Amino acid sequence: MAAREHLRAKLTKWRGTAAQAGLRGLSAPAAGLLCECGIHLLLGAVLSGAAVLGSSAPFGVAMTAASGTGLCGAAALVGVCFGYLTLLPFSSALRYVSASILTFALAFAFYDVRLLRRPWAMPLAAGLLSAATGLVALSPGGWPPEKAAVFLTELVMTAGGAYCFRQVLLPMRRSREDREMNDRRRFSLLVLACCVLISLSGLTLWELSLGRSLAALCALAGAWKGGAPAGAVLGLSLGLSMDIASGETPLYAMAWGAAALAAGACAERPRGAAAAAFTAADALAVLWTWESGLRFSILYEVFLGSVVFMALPERLWDELVPLVCPRRDLPPGQWGQSYARQQLRAAAGAFRALYESLRGAFRAPDNDNDVAMVFDRAACKVCRRCSLRTGCWEREYVNTFNALNDATAAMLDRGKGEPGDFPRHFADRCLHFPAFLEAVNQELTALLYRQQYNSRLRDSRMAVCRQYGELSTLLDRAAAELSRELTPDPAAVRKLEGYLSGLELELETEVFRDEYGRLHAHLRGEGWRTVARSERIPELERALGVPLRATAGEEELTLVQQEPLMAVAGVAARKKDGETVCGDAGTYFKREDGVLYVLLCDGMGSGDLANRESTLAVRLLEQFLQAGVDTEHALSTLSSALALRGEETGGFTTVDLLEVDLFTGEGTVYKLGAAPTYVRRGGGVRRLTGSALPAGLAVPDQGRPDVIHIRLEPGDCVLMVSDGVSGTGEDDWVCRRLLDFQGDSPKELARSLITDSPEGATDDRTALVIRLAKRS
């Protein structure tokens, strides 16, 4: 899921860059069809080179039968013919190319026959046509029993391969619901993968085969993620396919079956243990065949696959392995989690489809926005009964057109027409010029109102459309959160149980580490409140070897690894002179995952309206961030919502947001029209500014915040101020004040900044100081 999210973000960024450069890409359906054709073309070329049982290559014909007609079928046929003609001897290639062409021609000629739409029809037809071409090509050499057996096996492989390939390729053209994996499709995908690897096994370098190395990699990953039973089946299947390709003693099936069984036994352990077990078991299996001739190449290929397995990110296997190898049985408590994840992904897909359909449906309103219509409508009102109508609009039409065209630019710049905008000869000749000018101004005003209305309507529609897109992204991220696997920590469990036994407590314990390696522990049962006492926490820290933060629930105690950094904050605010409330609002809070957020919003103007806008923005952002919503998505959603709300209230607000990971010190500053942020690190002060518009003012597709990455260490300070402190002039005094700050009291620094501002209390003023320190 994370890989898909990363790819989607990259594509979205590329589309935005292309749009800014004036480039227009393919529509989503056209791009999808192009990708499908490319997949069919590539698979056809690769599968046609998968030779088994000596010189038989039935899988290209099977690919043609599985692809059907249309562009995808034609692409597959081109790839199959190209592969056969380049990878096989001409006589053998001619036979398989003929069978492939006949299979495609049959499907194309009788595409509307309902019988051929049955899942078994085209595979059976491909087998029969392959038999016909084979009889013609192979009959002159006679039919000894061995040759007949190979020929019949080839026909079965053709029909079976076509059926399996169809199960994999056909769902590509269907809806998302029809693409869900089941056991039949997993088996079919495994058959397709084995056939591809058979073809790639012929690519060798120093006796090392690319196909066999990839097969070992797949067997190891499947065993680690799927467990011993599923891993053994996968290893045996991949090994058997390599043995069929080599035509020698079935060594790979035996070696990889045993190796996958050993790696599957390490499914709950780090993947280094699984790789070591797989390599060791494979080596032992190879040593068993010493008398029949030792193959060192299989050892090197397994070692290469293990190295690649360790180098690739784990999330890649989380996405790929379940396609061919079902996950291990979930504990009863995680079935609900799995179901919720599937439902969230389905809902995200529905909202994404709604977003795409709405975005393509929005068009510019069909309205009379042409400026020429202003003069046409004014003429219909005034000139219809004029005695000079024929002369002005027929005989002298060119002169009239030029006169009106000369007046248009000045009218549009001013928003109304004046007598001086029209040429003198036109104004003197017109018998009803004052009435004509009044009618023109009325129509021009109506035109400008219509343009303004259409613009706001378009912006509102796009804002609503973007909300659906943001909602889809949020649901996808929630599903990804549910997909994160927690790694049990048996060593920490033993330490915790040893500590509890010393207290003569028998509690149900769970200890695991998240994707960042941070420890989490849960204690349930009678007596957990004894452990929750403050004097027990240091003892638990010494027992587990990490600093801890305890959270007591209704029936359990949760222990979370404490972050090594802490923040000391100081806030001061002062309202504008003559106002009852301050228009600025701010807050700071820390999430359960150790991320600190500091937020400062400055509403438009001052007083009650500004206070309402800034307070609303702070409250919404805090709710989004506490719920785990991505910061950029939260800010974009807020900006769109305030823009819609601003159509009634007319308000907006700046946003200055600091995000700091208290485990690593990595931080990010997000800005929407906010005043500068000042970061003191070491002996210097860095001034951070942005160019984004405030939340509620951003135009469609330009509501993204300015993003500035920083790194903080103990002793560093961050100062966030509203524009009432920094002002519009020089702010060197703010930098000097922060540089001279000794770090004793952030609150005193904040108070001095709002009190000593050189511009006085001409606007609301707020200062928020954060100093990082090392937790003792």
Tab-separated table of N, CA and C in Angstrom, residues 302-436:
chain	number	residue	atom	x	y	z
A	302	VAL	N	21.235	-19.038	-5.197
A	302	VAL	CA	20.498	-18.843	-3.944
A	302	VAL	C	21.138	-17.732	-3.117
A	303	PHE	N	22.459	-17.690	-3.085
A	303	PHE	CA	23.137	-16.619	-2.351
A	303	PHE	C	22.795	-15.256	-2.951
A	304	LEU	N	22.795	-15.162	-4.290
A	304	LEU	CA	22.447	-13.904	-4.943
A	304	LEU	C	21.003	-13.505	-4.626
A	305	GLY	N	20.090	-14.484	-4.675
A	305	GLY	CA	18.710	-14.180	-4.328
A	305	GLY	C	18.563	-13.717	-2.891
A	306	SER	N	19.324	-14.293	-1.970
A	306	SER	CA	19.260	-13.891	-0.561
A	306	SER	C	19.765	-12.475	-0.361
A	307	VAL	N	20.824	-12.110	-1.078
A	307	VAL	CA	21.357	-10.745	-0.968
A	307	VAL	C	20.325	-9.728	-1.459
A	308	VAL	N	19.700	-10.016	-2.589
A	308	VAL	CA	18.671	-9.115	-3.104
A	308	VAL	C	17.483	-9.047	-2.147
A	309	PHE	N	17.124	-10.192	-1.555
A	309	PHE	CA	16.028	-10.237	-0.586
A	309	PHE	C	16.306	-9.320	0.603
A	310	MET	N	17.510	-9.299	1.094
A	310	MET	CA	17.857	-8.438	2.225
A	310	MET	C	17.940	-6.977	1.819
A	311	ALA	N	18.270	-6.713	0.556
A	311	ALA	CA	18.453	-5.320	0.122
A	311	ALA	C	17.124	-4.626	-0.170
A	312	LEU	N	16.127	-5.363	-0.635
A	312	LEU	CA	14.855	-4.753	-0.997
A	312	LEU	C	14.052	-4.409	0.256
A	313	PRO	N	13.241	-3.323	0.214
A	313	PRO	CA	12.457	-2.936	1.403
A	313	PRO	C	11.372	-3.956	1.718
A	314	GLU	N	11.060	-4.076	2.997
A	314	GLU	CA	10.078	-5.068	3.435
A	314	GLU	C	8.691	-4.773	2.899
A	315	ARG	N	8.336	-3.476	2.733
A	315	ARG	CA	6.987	-3.154	2.267
A	315	ARG	C	6.726	-3.676	0.851
A	316	LEU	N	7.805	-3.885	0.074
A	316	LEU	CA	7.621	-4.459	-1.253
A	316	LEU	C	7.085	-5.883	-1.154
A	317	TRP	N	7.612	-6.658	-0.222
A	317	TRP	CA	7.124	-8.033	-0.056
A	317	TRP	C	5.725	-8.035	0.542
A	318	ASP	N	5.399	-7.047	1.354
A	318	ASP	CA	4.033	-6.956	1.883
A	318	ASP	C	3.015	-6.808	0.763
A	319	GLU	N	3.406	-6.172	-0.332
A	319	GLU	CA	2.501	-5.971	-1.454
A	319	GLU	C	2.490	-7.159	-2.416
A	320	LEU	N	3.658	-7.757	-2.689
A	320	LEU	CA	3.771	-8.743	-3.756
A	320	LEU	C	3.468	-10.169	-3.311
A	321	VAL	N	3.963	-10.554	-2.139
A	321	VAL	CA	3.834	-11.956	-1.728
A	321	VAL	C	2.383	-12.411	-1.616
A	322	PRO	N	1.452	-11.609	-1.048
A	322	PRO	CA	0.061	-12.094	-0.955
A	322	PRO	C	-0.590	-12.367	-2.305
A	323	LEU	N	-0.001	-11.886	-3.410
A	323	LEU	CA	-0.594	-12.155	-4.713
A	323	LEU	C	-0.519	-13.635	-5.082
A	324	VAL	N	0.538	-14.314	-4.660
A	324	VAL	CA	0.701	-15.729	-5.005
A	324	VAL	C	0.724	-16.632	-3.780
A	325	CYS	N	0.886	-16.036	-2.605
A	325	CYS	CA	0.998	-16.832	-1.387
A	325	CYS	C	0.133	-16.193	-0.318
A	326	PRO	N	-0.971	-16.820	0.100
A	326	PRO	CA	-1.835	-16.195	1.108
A	326	PRO	C	-1.097	-15.979	2.409
A	327	ARG	N	-1.495	-14.921	3.114
A	327	ARG	CA	-0.858	-14.612	4.389
A	327	ARG	C	-1.145	-15.706	5.414
A	328	ARG	N	-0.306	-15.748	6.439
A	328	ARG	CA	-0.543	-16.698	7.533
A	328	ARG	C	-1.860	-16.382	8.213
A	329	ASP	N	-2.453	-17.395	8.798
A	329	ASP	CA	-3.721	-17.203	9.483
A	329	ASP	C	-3.578	-16.142	10.557
A	330	LEU	N	-4.504	-15.219	10.560
A	330	LEU	CA	-4.471	-14.135	11.531
A	330	LEU	C	-5.023	-14.611	12.869
A	331	PRO	N	-4.521	-14.075	13.966
A	331	PRO	CA	-5.151	-14.360	15.250
A	331	PRO	C	-6.585	-13.842	15.239
A	332	PRO	N	-7.444	-14.405	16.097
A	332	PRO	CA	-8.852	-14.004	16.074
A	332	PRO	C	-9.046	-12.501	16.214
A	333	GLY	N	-8.213	-11.831	17.015
A	333	GLY	CA	-8.404	-10.402	17.212
A	333	GLY	C	-8.039	-9.564	16.001
A	334	GLN	N	-7.289	-10.142	15.028
A	334	GLN	CA	-6.865	-9.362	13.879
A	334	GLN	C	-7.748	-9.560	12.659
A	335	TRP	N	-8.728	-10.481	12.744
A	335	TRP	CA	-9.624	-10.641	11.608
A	335	TRP	C	-10.451	-9.383	11.410
A	336	GLY	N	-10.895	-8.795	12.521
A	336	GLY	CA	-11.638	-7.540	12.404
A	336	GLY	C	-10.786	-6.437	11.814
A	337	GLN	N	-9.498	-6.410	12.171
A	337	GLN	CA	-8.590	-5.417	11.607
A	337	GLN	C	-8.428	-5.612	10.111
A	338	SER	N	-8.285	-6.863	9.684
A	338	SER	CA	-8.163	-7.134	8.255
A	338	SER	C	-9.429	-6.735	7.508
A	339	TYR	N	-10.583	-7.037	8.085
A	339	TYR	CA	-11.849	-6.665	7.433
A	339	TYR	C	-11.977	-5.145	7.337
A	340	ALA	N	-11.627	-4.449	8.421
A	340	ALA	CA	-11.706	-2.979	8.400
A	340	ALA	C	-10.774	-2.395	7.355
A	341	ARG	N	-9.589	-2.992	7.189
A	341	ARG	CA	-8.641	-2.512	6.184
A	341	ARG	C	-9.214	-2.673	4.774
A	342	GLN	N	-9.828	-3.813	4.516
A	342	GLN	CA	-10.422	-4.027	3.199
A	342	GLN	C	-11.557	-3.047	2.942
A	343	GLN	N	-12.371	-2.799	3.955
A	343	GLN	CA	-13.484	-1.858	3.787
A	343	GLN	C	-12.984	-0.441	3.552
A	344	LEU	N	-11.939	-0.047	4.245
A	344	LEU	CA	-11.386	1.287	4.048
A	344	LEU	C	-10.823	1.447	2.645
A	345	ARG	N	-10.146	0.416	2.161
A	345	ARG	CA	-9.594	0.497	0.807
A	345	ARG	C	-10.707	0.552	-0.232
A	346	ALA	N	-11.784	-0.206	-0.004
A	346	ALA	CA	-12.904	-0.153	-0.938
A	346	ALA	C	-13.563	1.225	-0.930
A	347	ALA	N	-13.737	1.798	0.261
A	347	ALA	CA	-14.323	3.139	0.339
A	347	ALA	C	-13.410	4.177	-0.309
A	348	ALA	N	-12.092	4.035	-0.102
A	348	ALA	CA	-11.153	4.965	-0.729
A	348	ALA	C	-11.231	4.866	-2.250
A	349	GLY	N	-11.353	3.648	-2.773
A	349	GLY	CA	-11.489	3.490	-4.218
A	349	GLY	C	-12.759	4.116	-4.749
A	350	ALA	N	-13.854	4.010	-3.990
A	350	ALA	CA	-15.115	4.612	-4.428
A	350	ALA	C	-15.009	6.132	-4.472
A	351	PHE	N	-14.424	6.726	-3.437
A	351	PHE	CA	-14.274	8.181	-3.432
A	351	PHE	C	-13.285	8.650	-4.495
A	352	ARG	N	-12.261	7.842	-4.760
A	352	ARG	CA	-11.325	8.207	-5.820
A	352	ARG	C	-12.014	8.187	-7.181
A	353	ALA	N	-12.854	7.180	-7.419
A	353	ALA	CA	-13.598	7.127	-8.678
A	353	ALA	C	-14.565	8.300	-8.792
A	354	LEU	N	-15.208	8.660	-7.686
A	354	LEU	CA	-16.108	9.817	-7.703
A	354	LEU	C	-15.348	11.099	-8.001
A	355	TYR	N	-14.166	11.231	-7.412
A	355	TYR	CA	-13.333	12.407	-7.659
A	355	TYR	C	-12.942	12.502	-9.127
A	356	GLU	N	-12.511	11.385	-9.720
A	356	GLU	CA	-12.107	11.400	-11.119
A	356	GLU	C	-13.283	11.728	-12.033
A	357	SER	N	-14.458	11.174	-11.727
A	357	SER	CA	-15.620	11.436	-12.586
A	357	SER	C	-16.069	12.886	-12.485
A	358	LEU	N	-16.042	13.456	-11.275
A	358	LEU	CA	-16.455	14.852	-11.120
A	358	LEU	C	-15.460	15.808	-11.773
A	359	ARG	N	-14.182	15.514	-11.614
A	359	ARG	CA	-13.164	16.405	-12.182
A	359	ARG	C	-13.265	16.453	-13.703
A	360	GLY	N	-13.601	15.322	-14.318
A	360	GLY	CA	-13.747	15.315	-15.769
A	360	GLY	C	-15.060	15.897	-16.242
A	361	ALA	N	-16.060	15.972	-15.325
A	361	ALA	CA	-17.371	16.455	-15.747
A	361	ALA	C	-17.496	17.970	-15.664
A	362	PHE	N	-16.662	18.630	-14.866
A	362	PHE	CA	-16.782	20.072	-14.704
A	362	PHE	C	-16.280	20.783	-15.952
A	363	ARG	N	-17.142	21.574	-16.551
A	363	ARG	CA	-16.789	22.363	-17.731
A	363	ARG	C	-17.176	23.815	-17.498
A	364	ALA	N	-16.621	24.667	-18.304
A	364	ALA	CA	-16.991	26.079	-18.219
A	364	ALA	C	-18.471	26.231	-18.582
A	365	PRO	N	-19.243	27.023	-17.826
A	365	PRO	CA	-20.674	27.165	-18.109
A	365	PRO	C	-20.913	27.731	-19.509
A	366	ASP	N	-21.937	27.183	-20.162
A	366	ASP	CA	-22.336	27.707	-21.463
A	366	ASP	C	-23.110	28.999	-21.236
A	367	ASN	N	-22.435	30.120	-21.385
A	367	ASN	CA	-23.069	31.406	-21.103
A	367	ASN	C	-22.549	32.421	-22.104
A	368	ASP	N	-23.264	33.552	-22.211
A	368	ASP	CA	-22.900	34.581	-23.184
A	368	ASP	C	-21.838	35.486	-22.579
A	369	ASN	N	-20.621	34.956	-22.416
A	369	ASN	CA	-19.548	35.744	-21.827
A	369	ASN	C	-18.745	36.514	-22.866
A	370	ASP	N	-19.172	36.485	-24.107
A	370	ASP	CA	-18.486	37.229	-25.157
A	370	ASP	C	-18.834	38.710	-25.019
A	371	VAL	N	-17.796	39.582	-25.026
A	371	VAL	CA	-18.033	41.013	-24.856
A	371	VAL	C	-18.862	41.570	-26.003
A	372	ALA	N	-18.746	40.969	-27.188
A	372	ALA	CA	-19.527	41.468	-28.324
A	372	ALA	C	-21.022	41.389	-28.061
A	373	MET	N	-21.433	40.445	-27.206
A	373	MET	CA	-22.857	40.321	-26.890
A	373	MET	C	-23.368	41.536	-26.129
A	374	VAL	N	-22.471	42.263	-25.448
A	374	VAL	CA	-22.889	43.481	-24.749
A	374	VAL	C	-23.454	44.496	-25.743
A	375	PHE	N	-22.744	44.724	-26.842
A	375	PHE	CA	-23.215	45.688	-27.838
A	375	PHE	C	-24.423	45.159	-28.610
A	376	ASP	N	-24.449	43.849	-28.866
A	376	ASP	CA	-25.596	43.293	-29.578
A	376	ASP	C	-26.874	43.467	-28.773
A	377	ARG	N	-26.810	43.183	-27.476
A	377	ARG	CA	-28.008	43.309	-26.645
A	377	ARG	C	-28.409	44.776	-26.459
A	378	ALA	N	-27.413	45.657	-26.320
A	378	ALA	CA	-27.735	47.084	-26.209
A	378	ALA	C	-28.375	47.593	-27.495
A	379	ALA	N	-27.891	47.135	-28.655
A	379	ALA	CA	-28.477	47.558	-29.931
A	379	ALA	C	-29.908	47.051	-30.085
A	380	CYS	N	-30.189	45.839	-29.591
A	380	CYS	CA	-31.553	45.322	-29.664
A	380	CYS	C	-32.518	46.174	-28.846
A	381	LYS	N	-32.038	46.758	-27.755
A	381	LYS	CA	-32.891	47.585	-26.916
A	381	LYS	C	-33.098	48.996	-27.496
A	382	VAL	N	-32.026	49.582	-28.059
A	382	VAL	CA	-32.067	51.008	-28.416
A	382	VAL	C	-32.211	51.215	-29.924
A	383	CYS	N	-31.475	50.456	-30.712
A	383	CYS	CA	-31.397	50.731	-32.145
A	383	CYS	C	-32.526	50.104	-32.959
A	384	ARG	N	-33.337	49.291	-32.356
A	384	ARG	CA	-34.356	48.578	-33.124
A	384	ARG	C	-35.330	49.544	-33.799
A	385	ARG	N	-35.711	50.617	-33.107
A	385	ARG	CA	-36.701	51.572	-33.662
A	385	ARG	C	-36.042	52.833	-34.203
A	386	CYS	N	-34.718	52.861	-34.335
A	386	CYS	CA	-34.014	54.053	-34.823
A	386	CYS	C	-34.063	54.124	-36.347
A	387	SER	N	-34.196	55.327	-36.882
A	387	SER	CA	-34.258	55.498	-38.336
A	387	SER	C	-32.922	55.242	-39.014
A	388	LEU	N	-31.817	55.320	-38.266
A	388	LEU	CA	-30.491	55.084	-38.839
A	388	LEU	C	-30.031	53.633	-38.658
A	389	ARG	N	-30.937	52.763	-38.259
A	389	ARG	CA	-30.537	51.380	-37.976
A	389	ARG	C	-29.893	50.712	-39.179
A	390	THR	N	-30.504	50.879	-40.364
A	390	THR	CA	-29.976	50.225	-41.559
A	390	THR	C	-28.603	50.770	-41.920
A	391	GLY	N	-28.439	52.082	-41.789
A	391	GLY	CA	-27.150	52.677	-42.136
A	391	GLY	C	-26.039	52.261	-41.194
A	392	CYS	N	-26.319	52.239	-39.871
A	392	CYS	CA	-25.268	51.915	-38.897
A	392	CYS	C	-24.889	50.442	-38.912
A	393	TRP	N	-25.883	49.551	-39.026
A	393	TRP	CA	-25.635	48.130	-38.831
A	393	TRP	C	-25.581	47.316	-40.118
A	394	GLU	N	-25.802	48.006	-41.275
A	394	GLU	CA	-25.704	47.284	-42.547
A	394	GLU	C	-24.714	47.970	-43.483
A	395	ARG	N	-25.055	49.198	-43.932
A	395	ARG	CA	-24.150	49.863	-44.889
A	395	ARG	C	-22.838	50.275	-44.226
A	396	GLU	N	-22.888	50.781	-43.006
A	396	GLU	CA	-21.677	51.244	-42.306
A	396	GLU	C	-21.257	50.258	-41.197
A	397	TYR	N	-21.475	49.005	-41.444
A	397	TYR	CA	-21.219	48.015	-40.373
A	397	TYR	C	-19.743	48.002	-39.963
A	398	VAL	N	-18.822	48.124	-40.938
A	398	VAL	CA	-17.391	48.069	-40.618
A	398	VAL	C	-16.990	49.241	-39.727
A	399	ASN	N	-17.496	50.440	-40.043
A	399	ASN	CA	-17.165	51.603	-39.217
A	399	ASN	C	-17.752	51.471	-37.814
A	400	THR	N	-18.983	50.950	-37.750
A	400	THR	CA	-19.610	50.761	-36.433
A	400	THR	C	-18.826	49.733	-35.613
A	401	PHE	N	-18.420	48.644	-36.262
A	401	PHE	CA	-17.653	47.600	-35.573
A	401	PHE	C	-16.326	48.154	-35.048
A	402	ASN	N	-15.622	48.938	-35.860
A	402	ASN	CA	-14.352	49.516	-35.423
A	402	ASN	C	-14.532	50.471	-34.261
A	403	ALA	N	-15.610	51.262	-34.293
A	403	ALA	CA	-15.861	52.203	-33.209
A	403	ALA	C	-16.118	51.472	-31.889
A	404	LEU	N	-16.935	50.448	-31.948
A	404	LEU	CA	-17.215	49.690	-30.723
A	404	LEU	C	-15.984	48.933	-30.244
A	405	ASN	N	-15.190	48.440	-31.170
A	405	ASN	CA	-13.965	47.726	-30.793
A	405	ASN	C	-12.972	48.666	-30.121
A	406	ASP	N	-12.900	49.926	-30.584
A	406	ASP	CA	-11.995	50.900	-29.953
A	406	ASP	C	-12.409	51.206	-28.524
A	407	ALA	N	-13.704	51.166	-28.247
A	407	ALA	CA	-14.198	51.503	-26.911
A	407	ALA	C	-14.110	50.329	-25.930
A	408	THR	N	-13.916	49.112	-26.424
A	408	THR	CA	-14.018	47.930	-25.557
A	408	THR	C	-12.930	47.905	-24.490
A	409	ALA	N	-11.671	48.150	-24.859
A	409	ALA	CA	-10.560	48.027	-23.906
A	409	ALA	C	-10.735	48.955	-22.715
A	410	ALA	N	-11.064	50.233	-22.975
A	410	ALA	CA	-11.248	51.182	-21.880
A	410	ALA	C	-12.439	50.802	-21.011
A	411	MET	N	-13.505	50.315	-21.615
A	411	MET	CA	-14.687	49.904	-20.849
A	411	MET	C	-14.353	48.772	-19.886
A	412	LEU	N	-13.634	47.771	-20.380
A	412	LEU	CA	-13.327	46.628	-19.527
A	412	LEU	C	-12.362	47.004	-18.409
A	413	ASP	N	-11.413	47.888	-18.676
A	413	ASP	CA	-10.480	48.306	-17.629
A	413	ASP	C	-11.196	49.064	-16.520
A	414	ARG	N	-12.155	49.904	-16.903
A	414	ARG	CA	-12.859	50.742	-15.937
A	414	ARG	C	-14.062	50.049	-15.323
A	415	GLY	N	-14.628	49.083	-16.025
A	415	GLY	CA	-15.826	48.414	-15.549
A	415	GLY	C	-17.103	49.089	-15.998
A	416	LYS	N	-17.013	50.164	-16.744
A	416	LYS	CA	-18.176	50.873	-17.298
A	416	LYS	C	-17.709	51.719	-18.476
A	417	GLY	N	-18.656	52.057	-19.346
A	417	GLY	CA	-18.340	52.885	-20.498
A	417	GLY	C	-18.634	54.349	-20.239
A	418	GLU	N	-17.813	55.223	-20.844
A	418	GLU	CA	-18.013	56.668	-20.779
A	418	GLU	C	-18.037	57.226	-22.191
A	419	PRO	N	-18.650	58.408	-22.375
A	419	PRO	CA	-18.755	58.961	-23.745
A	419	PRO	C	-17.404	59.101	-24.441
A	420	GLY	N	-16.364	59.403	-23.672
A	420	GLY	CA	-15.057	59.596	-24.286
A	420	GLY	C	-14.435	58.326	-24.820
A	421	ASP	N	-14.966	57.154	-24.446
A	421	ASP	CA	-14.411	55.898	-24.940
A	421	ASP	C	-14.733	55.666	-26.416
A	422	PHE	N	-15.784	56.282	-26.930
A	422	PHE	CA	-16.233	56.054	-28.293
A	422	PHE	C	-15.670	57.132	-29.211
A	423	PRO	N	-15.344	56.815	-30.437
A	423	PRO	CA	-14.865	57.837	-31.388
A	423	PRO	C	-15.916	58.949	-31.567
A	424	ARG	N	-15.413	60.163	-31.864
A	424	ARG	CA	-16.302	61.334	-31.961
A	424	ARG	C	-17.319	61.180	-33.087
A	425	HIS	N	-16.894	60.633	-34.217
A	425	HIS	CA	-17.806	60.530	-35.360
A	425	HIS	C	-18.958	59.588	-35.051
A	426	PHE	N	-18.704	58.533	-34.204
A	426	PHE	CA	-19.774	57.600	-33.865
A	426	PHE	C	-20.758	58.241	-32.886
A	427	ALA	N	-20.233	58.941	-31.851
A	427	ALA	CA	-21.115	59.552	-30.856
A	427	ALA	C	-21.967	60.662	-31.466
A	428	ASP	N	-21.389	61.465	-32.418
A	428	ASP	CA	-22.166	62.558	-33.019
A	428	ASP	C	-23.231	62.022	-33.969
A	429	ARG	N	-22.961	60.920	-34.652
A	429	ARG	CA	-23.928	60.403	-35.621
A	429	ARG	C	-25.081	59.683	-34.952
A	430	CYS	N	-24.849	59.057	-33.775
A	430	CYS	CA	-25.894	58.271	-33.110
A	430	CYS	C	-26.972	59.200	-32.571
A	431	LEU	N	-28.251	58.941	-32.924
A	431	LEU	CA	-29.370	59.782	-32.486
A	431	LEU	C	-29.755	59.519	-31.035
A	432	HIS	N	-29.416	58.345	-30.514
A	432	HIS	CA	-29.798	57.970	-29.139
A	432	HIS	C	-28.566	57.521	-28.355
A	433	PHE	N	-27.487	58.294	-28.473
A	433	PHE	CA	-26.231	57.862	-27.865
A	433	PHE	C	-26.311	57.722	-26.337
A	434	PRO	N	-26.911	58.673	-25.590
A	434	PRO	CA	-26.998	58.486	-24.130
A	434	PRO	C	-27.748	57.211	-23.750
A	435	ALA	N	-28.861	56.926	-24.443
A	435	ALA	CA	-29.595	55.696	-24.134
A	435	ALA	C	-28.780	54.461	-24.513
A	436	PHE	N	-28.060	54.521	-25.627
A	436	PHE	CA	-27.226	53.391	-26.044
A	436	PHE	C	-26.117	53.142	-25.020
